[in-house]
PDB file of N, CA and C in Angstrom:
ATOM      1  N   UNK A  17      -8.245   6.919 -11.408  1.00 92.00           N
ATOM      2  CA  UNK A  17      -9.196   6.325 -10.212  1.00 92.00           C
ATOM      3  C   UNK A  17      -8.336   5.715  -9.538  1.00 92.00           C
ATOM      4  N   UNK A  18      -9.281   5.210  -8.045  1.00 97.00           N
ATOM      5  CA  UNK A  18      -8.528   4.362  -7.137  1.00 97.00           C
ATOM      6  C   UNK A  18      -8.429   3.330  -7.587  1.00 97.00           C
ATOM      7  N   UNK A  19      -8.275   2.142  -7.749  1.00 97.00           N
ATOM      8  CA  UNK A  19      -8.208   1.095  -7.937  1.00 97.00           C
ATOM      9  C   UNK A  19      -8.967  -0.265  -6.600  1.00 97.00           C
ATOM     10  N   UNK A  20      -7.494   0.506  -5.698  1.00 97.00           N
ATOM     11  CA  UNK A  20      -7.920  -0.416  -4.340  1.00 97.00           C
ATOM     12  C   UNK A  20      -7.284   0.574  -3.258  1.00 97.00           C
ATOM     13  N   UNK A  21      -7.851  -0.133  -2.142  1.00 97.00           N
ATOM     14  CA  UNK A  21      -7.651   0.696  -0.771  1.00 97.00           C
ATOM     15  C   UNK A  21      -6.526  -0.184   0.210  1.00 97.00           C
ATOM     16  N   UNK A  22      -6.020   0.768   1.451  1.00 97.00           N
ATOM     17  CA  UNK A  22      -5.706  -0.244   2.501  1.00 97.00           C
ATOM     18  C   UNK A  22      -5.730   0.548   3.204  1.00 97.00           C
ATOM     19  N   UNK A  23      -5.791   0.033   4.621  1.00 94.00           N
ATOM     20  CA  UNK A  23      -5.937   1.130   6.063  1.00 94.00           C
ATOM     21  C   UNK A  23      -4.734   0.642   6.573  1.00 94.00           C
ATOM     22  N   UNK A  24      -4.152   1.488   7.848  1.00 92.00           N
ATOM     23  CA  UNK A  24      -3.000   1.505   8.367  1.00 92.00           C
ATOM     24  C   UNK A  24      -4.052   1.850   9.837  1.00 92.00           C
ATOM     25  N   UNK A  25      -3.802   0.664  10.934  1.00 86.00           N
ATOM     26  CA  UNK A  25      -4.475   1.473  11.940  1.00 86.00           C
ATOM     27  C   UNK A  25      -3.249   1.114  13.466  1.00 86.00           C
ATOM     28  N   UNK A  26      -3.937   1.780  14.183  1.00 79.00           N
ATOM     29  CA  UNK A  26      -2.778   1.978  15.088  1.00 79.00           C
ATOM     30  C   UNK A  26      -1.934   3.014  15.756  1.00 79.00           C
ATOM     31  N   UNK A  27      -1.106   3.533  16.199  1.00 78.00           N
ATOM     32  CA  UNK A  27      -0.333   5.011  16.900  1.00 78.00           C
ATOM     33  C   UNK A  27      -0.442   5.740  15.456  1.00 78.00           C
ATOM     34  N   UNK A  28      -0.201   5.150  14.243  1.00 83.00           N
ATOM     35  CA  UNK A  28      -0.260   6.304  13.406  1.00 83.00           C
ATOM     36  C   UNK A  28      -1.217   5.854  12.321  1.00 83.00           C
ATOM     37  N   UNK A  29      -2.063   6.019  12.205  1.00 89.00           N
ATOM     38  CA  UNK A  29      -3.530   5.479  11.372  1.00 89.00           C
ATOM     39  C   UNK A  29      -3.544   6.016  10.151  1.00 89.00           C
ATOM     40  N   UNK A  30      -3.396   5.641   8.797  1.00 93.00           N
ATOM     41  CA  UNK A  30      -3.027   6.155   7.730  1.00 93.00           C
ATOM     42  C   UNK A  30      -3.807   5.302   6.566  1.00 93.00           C
ATOM     43  N   UNK A  31      -4.243   5.690   5.621  1.00 96.00           N
ATOM     44  CA  UNK A  31      -5.499   4.953   4.628  1.00 96.00           C
ATOM     45  C   UNK A  31      -4.493   5.132   3.208  1.00 96.00           C
ATOM     46  N   UNK A  32      -4.113   4.215   2.484  1.00 97.00           N
ATOM     47  CA  UNK A  32      -3.331   4.232   1.171  1.00 97.00           C
ATOM     48  C   UNK A  32      -4.247   3.749   0.554  1.00 97.00           C
ATOM     49  N   UNK A  33      -4.295   4.670  -0.968  1.00 98.00           N
ATOM     50  CA  UNK A  33      -5.387   4.242  -2.024  1.00 98.00           C
ATOM     51  C   UNK A  33      -3.935   4.008  -3.034  1.00 98.00           C
ATOM     52  N   UNK A  34      -4.034   2.832  -4.090  1.00 97.00           N
ATOM     53  CA  UNK A  34      -3.586   2.583  -5.346  1.00 97.00           C
ATOM     54  C   UNK A  34      -4.605   3.154  -6.357  1.00 97.00           C
ATOM     55  N   UNK A  35      -3.872   4.198  -7.515  1.00 97.00           N
ATOM     56  CA  UNK A  35      -4.637   4.563  -8.474  1.00 97.00           C
ATOM     57  C   UNK A  35      -4.454   3.466  -9.588  1.00 97.00           C
ATOM     58  N   UNK A  36      -4.989   4.091 -11.035  1.00 97.00           N
ATOM     59  CA  UNK A  36      -5.179   3.342 -12.567  1.00 97.00           C
ATOM     60  C   UNK A  36      -3.286   3.991 -13.038  1.00 97.00           C
ATOM     61  N   UNK A  37      -3.086   4.849 -12.330  1.00 97.00           N
ATOM     62  CA  UNK A  37      -2.032   5.258 -12.791  1.00 97.00           C
ATOM     63  C   UNK A  37      -0.629   5.041 -12.284  1.00 97.00           C
ATOM     64  N   UNK A  38      -0.916   3.839 -11.060  1.00 97.00           N
ATOM     65  CA  UNK A  38       0.721   3.179 -10.159  1.00 97.00           C
ATOM     66  C   UNK A  38       0.865   4.658  -9.057  1.00 97.00           C
ATOM     67  N   UNK A  39      -0.022   5.206  -8.858  1.00 97.00           N
ATOM     68  CA  UNK A  39       0.550   6.165  -7.706  1.00 97.00           C
ATOM     69  C   UNK A  39      -0.798   5.998  -6.723  1.00 97.00           C
ATOM     70  N   UNK A  40       0.405   6.073  -5.205  1.00 97.00           N
ATOM     71  CA  UNK A  40       0.245   5.937  -4.345  1.00 97.00           C
ATOM     72  C   UNK A  40      -0.371   7.223  -3.509  1.00 97.00           C
ATOM     73  N   UNK A  41      -1.974   6.930  -2.922  1.00 97.00           N
ATOM     74  CA  UNK A  41      -2.043   8.351  -2.344  1.00 97.00           C
ATOM     75  C   UNK A  41      -1.759   7.744  -1.130  1.00 97.00           C
ATOM     76  N   UNK A  42      -0.853   8.182  -0.130  1.00 96.00           N
ATOM     77  CA  UNK A  42      -1.039   8.432   1.115  1.00 96.00           C
ATOM     78  C   UNK A  42      -2.246   9.927   1.942  1.00 96.00           C
ATOM     79  N   UNK A  43      -3.478   8.929   3.351  1.00 96.00           N
ATOM     80  CA  UNK A  43      -4.244  10.336   3.881  1.00 96.00           C
ATOM     81  C   UNK A  43      -3.730   9.550   5.250  1.00 96.00           C
ATOM     82  N   UNK A  44      -3.289  10.917   6.024  1.00 93.00           N
ATOM     83  CA  UNK A  44      -3.312  10.897   7.461  1.00 93.00           C
ATOM     84  C   UNK A  44      -3.863  11.477   8.131  1.00 93.00           C
ATOM     85  N   UNK A  45      -4.675  11.374   9.518  1.00 91.00           N
ATOM     86  CA  UNK A  45      -5.731  12.466  10.449  1.00 91.00           C
ATOM     87  C   UNK A  45      -5.138  13.403  10.667  1.00 91.00           C
ATOM     88  N   UNK A  46      -5.977  14.983  10.901  1.00 84.00           N
ATOM     89  CA  UNK A  46      -5.572  15.103  11.188  1.00 84.00           C
ATOM     90  C   UNK A  46      -5.342  15.599  12.969  1.00 84.00           C
ATOM     91  N   UNK A  47      -4.694  16.037  13.545  1.00 72.00           N
ATOM     92  CA  UNK A  47      -4.294  16.188  15.562  1.00 72.00           C
ATOM     93  C   UNK A  47      -5.626  16.073  16.026  1.00 72.00           C
ATOM     94  N   UNK A  48      -6.604  15.080  16.051  1.00 65.00           N
ATOM     95  CA  UNK A  48      -7.719  14.824  16.737  1.00 65.00           C
ATOM     96  C   UNK A  48      -7.549  15.331  18.406  1.00 65.00           C
ATOM     97  N   UNK A  49      -9.063  16.304  18.421  1.00 67.00           N
ATOM     98  CA  UNK A  49      -9.021  16.596  20.499  1.00 67.00           C
ATOM     99  C   UNK A  49      -9.709  15.607  21.125  1.00 67.00           C
ATOM    100  N   UNK A  50      -8.997  16.116  22.284  1.00 68.00           N
ATOM    101  CA  UNK A  50      -9.249  15.172  23.544  1.00 68.00           C
ATOM    102  C   UNK A  50     -10.790  15.192  22.904  1.00 68.00           C
ATOM    103  N   UNK A  51     -11.858  13.383  23.293  1.00 68.00           N
ATOM    104  CA  UNK A  51     -12.826  12.970  23.493  1.00 68.00           C
ATOM    105  C   UNK A  51     -13.520  13.039  22.070  1.00 68.00           C
ATOM    106  N   UNK A  52     -12.962  13.263  20.645  1.00 71.00           N
ATOM    107  CA  UNK A  52     -12.887  12.932  19.773  1.00 71.00           C
ATOM    108  C   UNK A  52     -13.111  11.907  18.826  1.00 71.00           C
ATOM    109  N   UNK A  53     -14.681  11.645  18.881  1.00 74.00           N
ATOM    110  CA  UNK A  53     -14.654   9.603  17.859  1.00 74.00           C
ATOM    111  C   UNK A  53     -14.493   9.961  16.071  1.00 74.00           C
ATOM    112  N   UNK A  54     -14.220  11.208  15.379  1.00 79.00           N
ATOM    113  CA  UNK A  54     -14.159  11.262  14.461  1.00 79.00           C
ATOM    114  C   UNK A  54     -13.219  11.329  14.112  1.00 79.00           C
ATOM    115  N   UNK A  55     -12.475  11.071  12.488  1.00 82.00           N
ATOM    116  CA  UNK A  55     -11.389  11.771  12.179  1.00 82.00           C
ATOM    117  C   UNK A  55     -11.268  12.528  10.616  1.00 82.00           C
ATOM    118  N   UNK A  56     -10.859  13.149  10.466  1.00 89.00           N
ATOM    119  CA  UNK A  56     -10.613  13.471   9.001  1.00 89.00           C
ATOM    120  C   UNK A  56      -9.608  13.302   8.648  1.00 89.00           C
ATOM    121  N   UNK A  57      -9.853  12.416   7.513  1.00 93.00           N
ATOM    122  CA  UNK A  57      -8.194  12.481   6.796  1.00 93.00           C
ATOM    123  C   UNK A  57      -7.684  13.196   5.474  1.00 93.00           C
ATOM    124  N   UNK A  58      -6.518  13.301   5.713  1.00 95.00           N
ATOM    125  CA  UNK A  58      -6.442  14.236   4.511  1.00 95.00           C
ATOM    126  C   UNK A  58      -5.017  13.919   3.542  1.00 95.00           C
ATOM    127  N   UNK A  59      -5.263  13.886   2.603  1.00 96.00           N
ATOM    128  CA  UNK A  59      -4.089  13.978   1.331  1.00 96.00           C
ATOM    129  C   UNK A  59      -2.200  14.875   1.445  1.00 96.00           C
ATOM    130  N   UNK A  60      -1.726  13.725   2.228  1.00 95.00           N
ATOM    131  CA  UNK A  60      -0.163  13.889   2.832  1.00 95.00           C
ATOM    132  C   UNK A  60       0.763  13.801   1.517  1.00 95.00           C
ATOM    133  N   UNK A  61       0.374  12.913   0.824  1.00 95.00           N
ATOM    134  CA  UNK A  61       1.748  12.614  -0.261  1.00 95.00           C
ATOM    135  C   UNK A  61       1.178  11.990  -1.161  1.00 95.00           C
ATOM    136  N   UNK A  62       1.760  11.757  -2.265  1.00 96.00           N
ATOM    137  CA  UNK A  62       1.456  10.718  -3.923  1.00 96.00           C
ATOM    138  C   UNK A  62       2.922   9.936  -3.934  1.00 96.00           C
ATOM    139  N   UNK A  63       2.899   9.283  -4.581  1.00 95.00           N
ATOM    140  CA  UNK A  63       4.347   8.553  -4.375  1.00 95.00           C
ATOM    141  C   UNK A  63       3.880   7.987  -6.237  1.00 95.00           C
ATOM    142  N   UNK A  64       4.552   8.088  -7.469  1.00 95.00           N
ATOM    143  CA  UNK A  64       4.551   6.916  -8.513  1.00 95.00           C
ATOM    144  C   UNK A  64       4.982   5.964  -7.964  1.00 95.00           C
ATOM    145  N   UNK A  65       4.999   5.055  -7.484  1.00 94.00           N
ATOM    146  CA  UNK A  65       4.902   3.228  -7.309  1.00 94.00           C
ATOM    147  C   UNK A  65       4.903   2.306  -8.253  1.00 94.00           C
ATOM    148  N   UNK A  66       4.404   2.555  -9.182  1.00 96.00           N
ATOM    149  CA  UNK A  66       4.101   1.476 -10.702  1.00 96.00           C
ATOM    150  C   UNK A  66       4.228   1.848 -12.085  1.00 96.00           C
ATOM    151  N   UNK A  67       4.671   1.514 -13.038  1.00 96.00           N
ATOM    152  CA  UNK A  67       4.354   2.253 -14.484  1.00 96.00           C
ATOM    153  C   UNK A  67       3.436   2.033 -15.048  1.00 96.00           C
ATOM    154  N   UNK A  68       2.305   0.823 -14.286  1.00 96.00           N
ATOM    155  CA  UNK A  68       1.063   0.859 -14.821  1.00 96.00           C
ATOM    156  C   UNK A  68      -0.009   1.025 -13.543  1.00 96.00           C
ATOM    157  N   UNK A  69      -1.328   0.772 -13.585  1.00 97.00           N
ATOM    158  CA  UNK A  69      -2.159   0.425 -12.485  1.00 97.00           C
ATOM    159  C   UNK A  69      -2.135  -0.506 -11.244  1.00 97.00           C
ATOM    160  N   UNK A  70      -2.308   0.031 -10.479  1.00 97.00           N
ATOM    161  CA  UNK A  70      -1.805  -0.704  -8.854  1.00 97.00           C
ATOM    162  C   UNK A  70      -3.626  -1.330  -8.360  1.00 97.00           C
ATOM    163  N   UNK A  71      -3.078  -3.073  -9.055  1.00 97.00           N
ATOM    164  CA  UNK A  71      -4.213  -3.500  -8.918  1.00 97.00           C
ATOM    165  C   UNK A  71      -4.747  -3.893  -7.041  1.00 97.00           C
ATOM    166  N   UNK A  72      -3.506  -4.280  -6.038  1.00 97.00           N
ATOM    167  CA  UNK A  72      -3.695  -4.660  -5.163  1.00 97.00           C
ATOM    168  C   UNK A  72      -2.927  -3.655  -4.124  1.00 97.00           C
ATOM    169  N   UNK A  73      -3.369  -3.646  -2.807  1.00 97.00           N
ATOM    170  CA  UNK A  73      -2.443  -2.843  -1.967  1.00 97.00           C
ATOM    171  C   UNK A  73      -2.519  -3.412  -0.375  1.00 97.00           C
ATOM    172  N   UNK A  74      -1.250  -3.745   0.449  1.00 97.00           N
ATOM    173  CA  UNK A  74      -1.519  -4.520   1.583  1.00 97.00           C
ATOM    174  C   UNK A  74      -0.662  -3.737   2.452  1.00 97.00           C
ATOM    175  N   UNK A  75      -1.225  -3.158   3.591  1.00 95.00           N
ATOM    176  CA  UNK A  75      -0.375  -2.672   4.782  1.00 95.00           C
ATOM    177  C   UNK A  75      -0.272  -4.224   5.430  1.00 95.00           C
ATOM    178  N   UNK A  76       1.033  -4.271   6.895  1.00 90.00           N
ATOM    179  CA  UNK A  76       1.160  -4.938   7.404  1.00 90.00           C
ATOM    180  C   UNK A  76       1.196  -4.033   9.037  1.00 90.00           C
ATOM    181  N   UNK A  77       0.160  -5.174   9.828  1.00 83.00           N
ATOM    182  CA  UNK A  77      -0.230  -4.435  11.058  1.00 83.00           C
ATOM    183  C   UNK A  77       1.279  -3.974  11.704  1.00 83.00           C
ATOM    184  N   UNK A  78       1.313  -3.227  12.709  1.00 83.00           N
ATOM    185  CA  UNK A  78       2.510  -2.259  13.383  1.00 83.00           C
ATOM    186  C   UNK A  78       3.912  -2.318  12.816  1.00 83.00           C
ATOM    187  N   UNK A  79       3.964  -1.906  11.472  1.00 87.00           N
ATOM    188  CA  UNK A  79       5.212  -2.203  10.321  1.00 87.00           C
ATOM    189  C   UNK A  79       5.233  -1.038   9.757  1.00 87.00           C
ATOM    190  N   UNK A  80       5.557   0.010   9.102  1.00 89.00           N
ATOM    191  CA  UNK A  80       5.745   0.286   8.296  1.00 89.00           C
ATOM    192  C   UNK A  80       5.064   0.452   7.211  1.00 89.00           C
ATOM    193  N   UNK A  81       5.055  -0.721   6.291  1.00 92.00           N
ATOM    194  CA  UNK A  81       5.187  -1.365   4.982  1.00 92.00           C
ATOM    195  C   UNK A  81       4.466  -1.651   4.523  1.00 92.00           C
ATOM    196  N   UNK A  82       4.600  -1.081   2.845  1.00 96.00           N
ATOM    197  CA  UNK A  82       3.306  -1.183   2.112  1.00 96.00           C
ATOM    198  C   UNK A  82       3.479  -2.045   1.246  1.00 96.00           C
ATOM    199  N   UNK A  83       2.561  -3.073   0.762  1.00 97.00           N
ATOM    200  CA  UNK A  83       3.011  -3.708  -0.400  1.00 97.00           C
ATOM    201  C   UNK A  83       2.059  -3.191  -1.380  1.00 97.00           C
ATOM    202  N   UNK A  84       2.678  -3.537  -2.781  1.00 97.00           N
ATOM    203  CA  UNK A  84       1.338  -3.463  -4.121  1.00 97.00           C
ATOM    204  C   UNK A  84       1.898  -4.140  -5.112  1.00 97.00           C
ATOM    205  N   UNK A  85       0.681  -4.851  -6.426  1.00 98.00           N
ATOM    206  CA  UNK A  85       1.366  -5.991  -6.634  1.00 98.00           C
ATOM    207  C   UNK A  85       0.479  -4.830  -8.190  1.00 98.00           C
ATOM    208  N   UNK A  86       0.914  -4.594  -9.583  1.00 97.00           N
ATOM    209  CA  UNK A  86       0.810  -3.974 -10.434  1.00 97.00           C
ATOM    210  C   UNK A  86       0.096  -4.809 -11.751  1.00 97.00           C
ATOM    211  N   UNK A  87      -0.670  -3.824 -12.287  1.00 96.00           N
ATOM    212  CA  UNK A  87      -0.400  -4.963 -13.911  1.00 96.00           C
ATOM    213  C   UNK A  87       0.325  -4.617 -14.832  1.00 96.00           C
ATOM    214  N   UNK A  88       2.197  -3.849 -13.739  1.00 96.00           N
ATOM    215  CA  UNK A  88       3.126  -3.751 -14.934  1.00 96.00           C
ATOM    216  C   UNK A  88       4.038  -5.239 -14.555  1.00 96.00           C
ATOM    217  N   UNK A  89       3.458  -6.232 -13.420  1.00 97.00           N
ATOM    218  CA  UNK A  89       4.118  -7.567 -13.252  1.00 97.00           C
ATOM    219  C   UNK A  89       4.567  -7.176 -12.322  1.00 97.00           C
ATOM    220  N   UNK A  90       4.374  -6.330 -11.200  1.00 97.00           N
ATOM    221  CA  UNK A  90       5.825  -6.427 -10.237  1.00 97.00           C
ATOM    222  C   UNK A  90       5.163  -6.856  -8.771  1.00 97.00           C
ATOM    223  N   UNK A  91       5.636  -6.421  -7.763  1.00 97.00           N
ATOM    224  CA  UNK A  91       5.724  -6.459  -6.448  1.00 97.00           C
ATOM    225  C   UNK A  91       6.573  -5.495  -5.850  1.00 97.00           C
ATOM    226  N   UNK A  92       5.875  -4.431  -5.513  1.00 97.00           N
ATOM    227  CA  UNK A  92       7.009  -3.871  -4.517  1.00 97.00           C
ATOM    228  C   UNK A  92       6.088  -3.623  -3.252  1.00 97.00           C
ATOM    229  N   UNK A  93       7.832  -2.911  -2.517  1.00 96.00           N
ATOM    230  CA  UNK A  93       7.576  -2.636  -0.822  1.00 96.00           C
ATOM    231  C   UNK A  93       7.960  -1.374  -0.938  1.00 96.00           C
ATOM    232  N   UNK A  94       6.951  -0.558  -0.521  1.00 95.00           N
ATOM    233  CA  UNK A  94       7.108   0.827   0.299  1.00 95.00           C
ATOM    234  C   UNK A  94       7.574   1.231   1.572  1.00 95.00           C
ATOM    235  N   UNK A  95       8.432   1.712   2.046  1.00 93.00           N
ATOM    236  CA  UNK A  95       8.588   2.371   3.499  1.00 93.00           C
ATOM    237  C   UNK A  95       7.618   2.949   3.691  1.00 93.00           C
ATOM    238  N   UNK A  96       6.464   3.756   4.178  1.00 88.00           N
ATOM    239  CA  UNK A  96       5.640   4.457   3.975  1.00 88.00           C
ATOM    240  C   UNK A  96       5.915   5.317   5.206  1.00 88.00           C
ATOM    241  N   UNK A  97       6.969   5.498   5.817  1.00 87.00           N
ATOM    242  CA  UNK A  97       7.418   6.617   6.558  1.00 87.00           C
ATOM    243  C   UNK A  97       8.833   7.351   5.559  1.00 87.00           C
ATOM    244  N   UNK A  98       9.606   6.770   5.001  1.00 87.00           N
ATOM    245  CA  UNK A  98      10.294   7.569   3.626  1.00 87.00           C
ATOM    246  C   UNK A  98      10.165   7.709   1.933  1.00 87.00           C
ATOM    247  N   UNK A  99       8.764   7.377   2.520  1.00 89.00           N
ATOM    248  CA  UNK A  99       8.252   6.957   0.752  1.00 89.00           C
ATOM    249  C   UNK A  99       9.078   6.449  -0.049  1.00 89.00           C
ATOM    250  N   UNK A 100       9.944   5.611   0.045  1.00 93.00           N
ATOM    251  CA  UNK A 100      10.600   4.846  -1.002  1.00 93.00           C
ATOM    252  C   UNK A 100      10.548   3.280  -0.836  1.00 93.00           C
ATOM    253  N   UNK A 101      10.519   3.154  -2.280  1.00 94.00           N
ATOM    254  CA  UNK A 101       9.981   1.972  -2.362  1.00 94.00           C
ATOM    255  C   UNK A 101      11.270   0.880  -1.872  1.00 94.00           C
ATOM    256  N   UNK A 102      11.603  -0.128  -1.239  1.00 94.00           N
ATOM    257  CA  UNK A 102      12.802  -0.764  -0.273  1.00 94.00           C
ATOM    258  C   UNK A 102      12.658  -2.453  -1.250  1.00 94.00           C
ATOM    259  N   UNK A 103      11.873  -2.751  -2.087  1.00 95.00           N
ATOM    260  CA  UNK A 103      11.490  -3.923  -2.606  1.00 95.00           C
ATOM    261  C   UNK A 103      10.902  -4.066  -3.975  1.00 95.00           C
ATOM    262  N   UNK A 104      11.524  -4.952  -4.474  1.00 95.00           N
ATOM    263  CA  UNK A 104      10.598  -5.384  -5.938  1.00 95.00           C
ATOM    264  C   UNK A 104      11.273  -5.932  -6.994  1.00 95.00           C
ATOM    265  N   UNK A 105      10.063  -7.111  -7.277  1.00 96.00           N
ATOM    266  CA  UNK A 105      10.200  -9.072  -7.780  1.00 96.00           C
ATOM    267  C   UNK A 105       9.552  -8.108  -8.956  1.00 96.00           C
ATOM    268  N   UNK A 106      10.259  -8.748 -10.174  1.00 96.00           N
ATOM    269  CA  UNK A 106       9.142  -8.700 -11.195  1.00 96.00           C
ATOM    270  C   UNK A 106       8.888 -10.100 -11.395  1.00 96.00           C
ATOM    271  N   UNK A 107       7.606 -10.209 -11.408  1.00 95.00           N
ATOM    272  CA  UNK A 107       7.274 -12.069 -11.894  1.00 95.00           C
ATOM    273  C   UNK A 107       8.194 -13.039 -12.559  1.00 95.00           C
ATOM    274  N   UNK A 108       8.147 -13.737 -12.763  1.00 94.00           N
ATOM    275  CA  UNK A 108       9.089 -14.419 -13.476  1.00 94.00           C
ATOM    276  C   UNK A 108       7.842 -14.922 -14.361  1.00 94.00           C
ATOM    277  N   UNK A 109       6.905 -15.304 -14.477  1.00 93.00           N
ATOM    278  CA  UNK A 109       6.022 -16.334 -14.886  1.00 93.00           C
ATOM    279  C   UNK A 109       5.565 -14.913 -16.469  1.00 93.00           C
ATOM    280  N   UNK A 110       5.886 -13.918 -16.334  1.00 93.00           N
ATOM    281  CA  UNK A 110       5.284 -12.860 -17.153  1.00 93.00           C
ATOM    282  C   UNK A 110       4.231 -12.733 -17.421  1.00 93.00           C
ATOM    283  N   UNK A 111       3.402 -12.481 -15.757  1.00 96.00           N
ATOM    284  CA  UNK A 111       2.267 -12.551 -15.649  1.00 96.00           C
ATOM    285  C   UNK A 111       1.731 -11.466 -14.750  1.00 96.00           C
ATOM    286  N   UNK A 112       0.003 -11.124 -14.360  1.00 96.00           N
ATOM    287  CA  UNK A 112      -0.007 -10.419 -13.673  1.00 96.00           C
ATOM    288  C   UNK A 112       0.224 -10.832 -12.387  1.00 96.00           C
ATOM    289  N   UNK A 113       0.820 -10.268 -10.871  1.00 96.00           N
ATOM    290  CA  UNK A 113       0.730 -11.568  -9.630  1.00 96.00           C
ATOM    291  C   UNK A 113      -1.572 -10.729  -8.958  1.00 96.00           C
ATOM    292  N   UNK A 114      -2.096 -11.639  -8.999  1.00 93.00           N
ATOM    293  CA  UNK A 114      -3.291 -11.160  -8.952  1.00 93.00           C
ATOM    294  C   UNK A 114      -4.137 -11.604  -7.229  1.00 93.00           C
ATOM    295  N   UNK A 115      -3.073 -11.979  -6.739  1.00 95.00           N
ATOM    296  CA  UNK A 115      -3.584 -12.053  -4.905  1.00 95.00           C
ATOM    297  C   UNK A 115      -2.193 -12.056  -4.724  1.00 95.00           C
ATOM    298  N   UNK A 116      -3.055 -11.669  -3.596  1.00 95.00           N
ATOM    299  CA  UNK A 116      -1.737 -10.835  -2.363  1.00 95.00           C
ATOM    300  C   UNK A 116      -2.179 -10.424  -0.835  1.00 95.00           C
ATOM    301  N   UNK A 117      -1.118 -10.915   0.202  1.00 96.00           N
ATOM    302  CA  UNK A 117      -1.895 -12.021   1.247  1.00 96.00           C
ATOM    303  C   UNK A 117      -0.302 -11.559   2.334  1.00 96.00           C
ATOM    304  N   UNK A 118      -0.518 -11.333   3.758  1.00 95.00           N
ATOM    305  CA  UNK A 118      -0.065 -11.310   4.379  1.00 95.00           C
ATOM    306  C   UNK A 118      -0.194 -12.478   5.592  1.00 95.00           C
ATOM    307  N   UNK A 119       1.554 -13.412   5.514  1.00 94.00           N
ATOM    308  CA  UNK A 119       1.548 -14.511   6.359  1.00 94.00           C
ATOM    309  C   UNK A 119       1.899 -13.879   8.081  1.00 94.00           C
ATOM    310  N   UNK A 120       0.893 -13.964   9.007  1.00 92.00           N
ATOM    311  CA  UNK A 120       1.271 -13.283  10.588  1.00 92.00           C
ATOM    312  C   UNK A 120       2.360 -13.903  10.843  1.00 92.00           C
ATOM    313  N   UNK A 121       2.546 -15.659  11.382  1.00 93.00           N
ATOM    314  CA  UNK A 121       3.194 -16.155  11.725  1.00 93.00           C
ATOM    315  C   UNK A 121       4.479 -16.604  10.952  1.00 93.00           C
ATOM    316  N   UNK A 122       5.149 -16.614   9.680  1.00 93.00           N
ATOM    317  CA  UNK A 122       6.126 -16.243   9.091  1.00 93.00           C
ATOM    318  C   UNK A 122       6.832 -14.531   8.833  1.00 93.00           C
ATOM    319  N   UNK A 123       6.092 -13.607   9.160  1.00 92.00           N
ATOM    320  CA  UNK A 123       6.242 -12.830   8.538  1.00 92.00           C
ATOM    321  C   UNK A 123       6.753 -12.193   7.356  1.00 92.00           C
ATOM    322  N   UNK A 124       5.871 -13.263   6.432  1.00 94.00           N
ATOM    323  CA  UNK A 124       6.171 -12.944   5.096  1.00 94.00           C
ATOM    324  C   UNK A 124       4.129 -12.775   4.081  1.00 94.00           C
ATOM    325  N   UNK A 125       4.986 -11.853   3.095  1.00 95.00           N
ATOM    326  CA  UNK A 125       4.298 -11.362   2.176  1.00 95.00           C
ATOM    327  C   UNK A 125       3.903 -12.785   0.848  1.00 95.00           C
ATOM    328  N   UNK A 126       2.683 -13.229   0.477  1.00 95.00           N
ATOM    329  CA  UNK A 126       2.583 -14.401  -0.090  1.00 95.00           C
ATOM    330  C   UNK A 126       1.509 -13.563  -1.049  1.00 95.00           C
ATOM    331  N   UNK A 127       2.530 -13.360  -2.408  1.00 96.00           N
ATOM    332  CA  UNK A 127       1.598 -13.379  -3.947  1.00 96.00           C
ATOM    333  C   UNK A 127       1.722 -14.471  -4.558  1.00 96.00           C
ATOM    334  N   UNK A 128       0.657 -14.040  -5.502  1.00 95.00           N
ATOM    335  CA  UNK A 128      -0.203 -14.838  -6.605  1.00 95.00           C
ATOM    336  C   UNK A 128      -0.697 -14.764  -7.930  1.00 95.00           C
ATOM    337  N   UNK A 129      -0.425 -15.618  -8.793  1.00 94.00           N
ATOM    338  CA  UNK A 129      -0.817 -15.291 -10.222  1.00 94.00           C
ATOM    339  C   UNK A 129      -1.692 -16.573 -10.431  1.00 94.00           C
ATOM    340  N   UNK A 130      -2.021 -15.872 -11.929  1.00 86.00           N
ATOM    341  CA  UNK A 130      -3.124 -17.435 -12.616  1.00 86.00           C
ATOM    342  C   UNK A 130      -2.150 -18.225 -13.501  1.00 86.00           C
TER     343      UNK A 130
END
């Protein structure tokens, strides 16, 4: 089951869906015709990102980064172009990260737990 969704807008739009098995599903649009207002998105990749279900997923405007937090108590950063995890952090409190946000001013990801 999908547990969370994130949309990346811009030149290369995409939809990222996290599921209960820790997989990120990446959907991209097919080539649009001139004047088309609607776009159809198709599944282009599945990336096993976490051991347990993904709780939150976040994209960063104008960047290829996709941030996820999971029930496995980790924060991971995926490079959506290469589909590789480029950063991961385990919660030192042994708790599930429950919130995820992007600070546009300082260009930082912010995570929180209970």
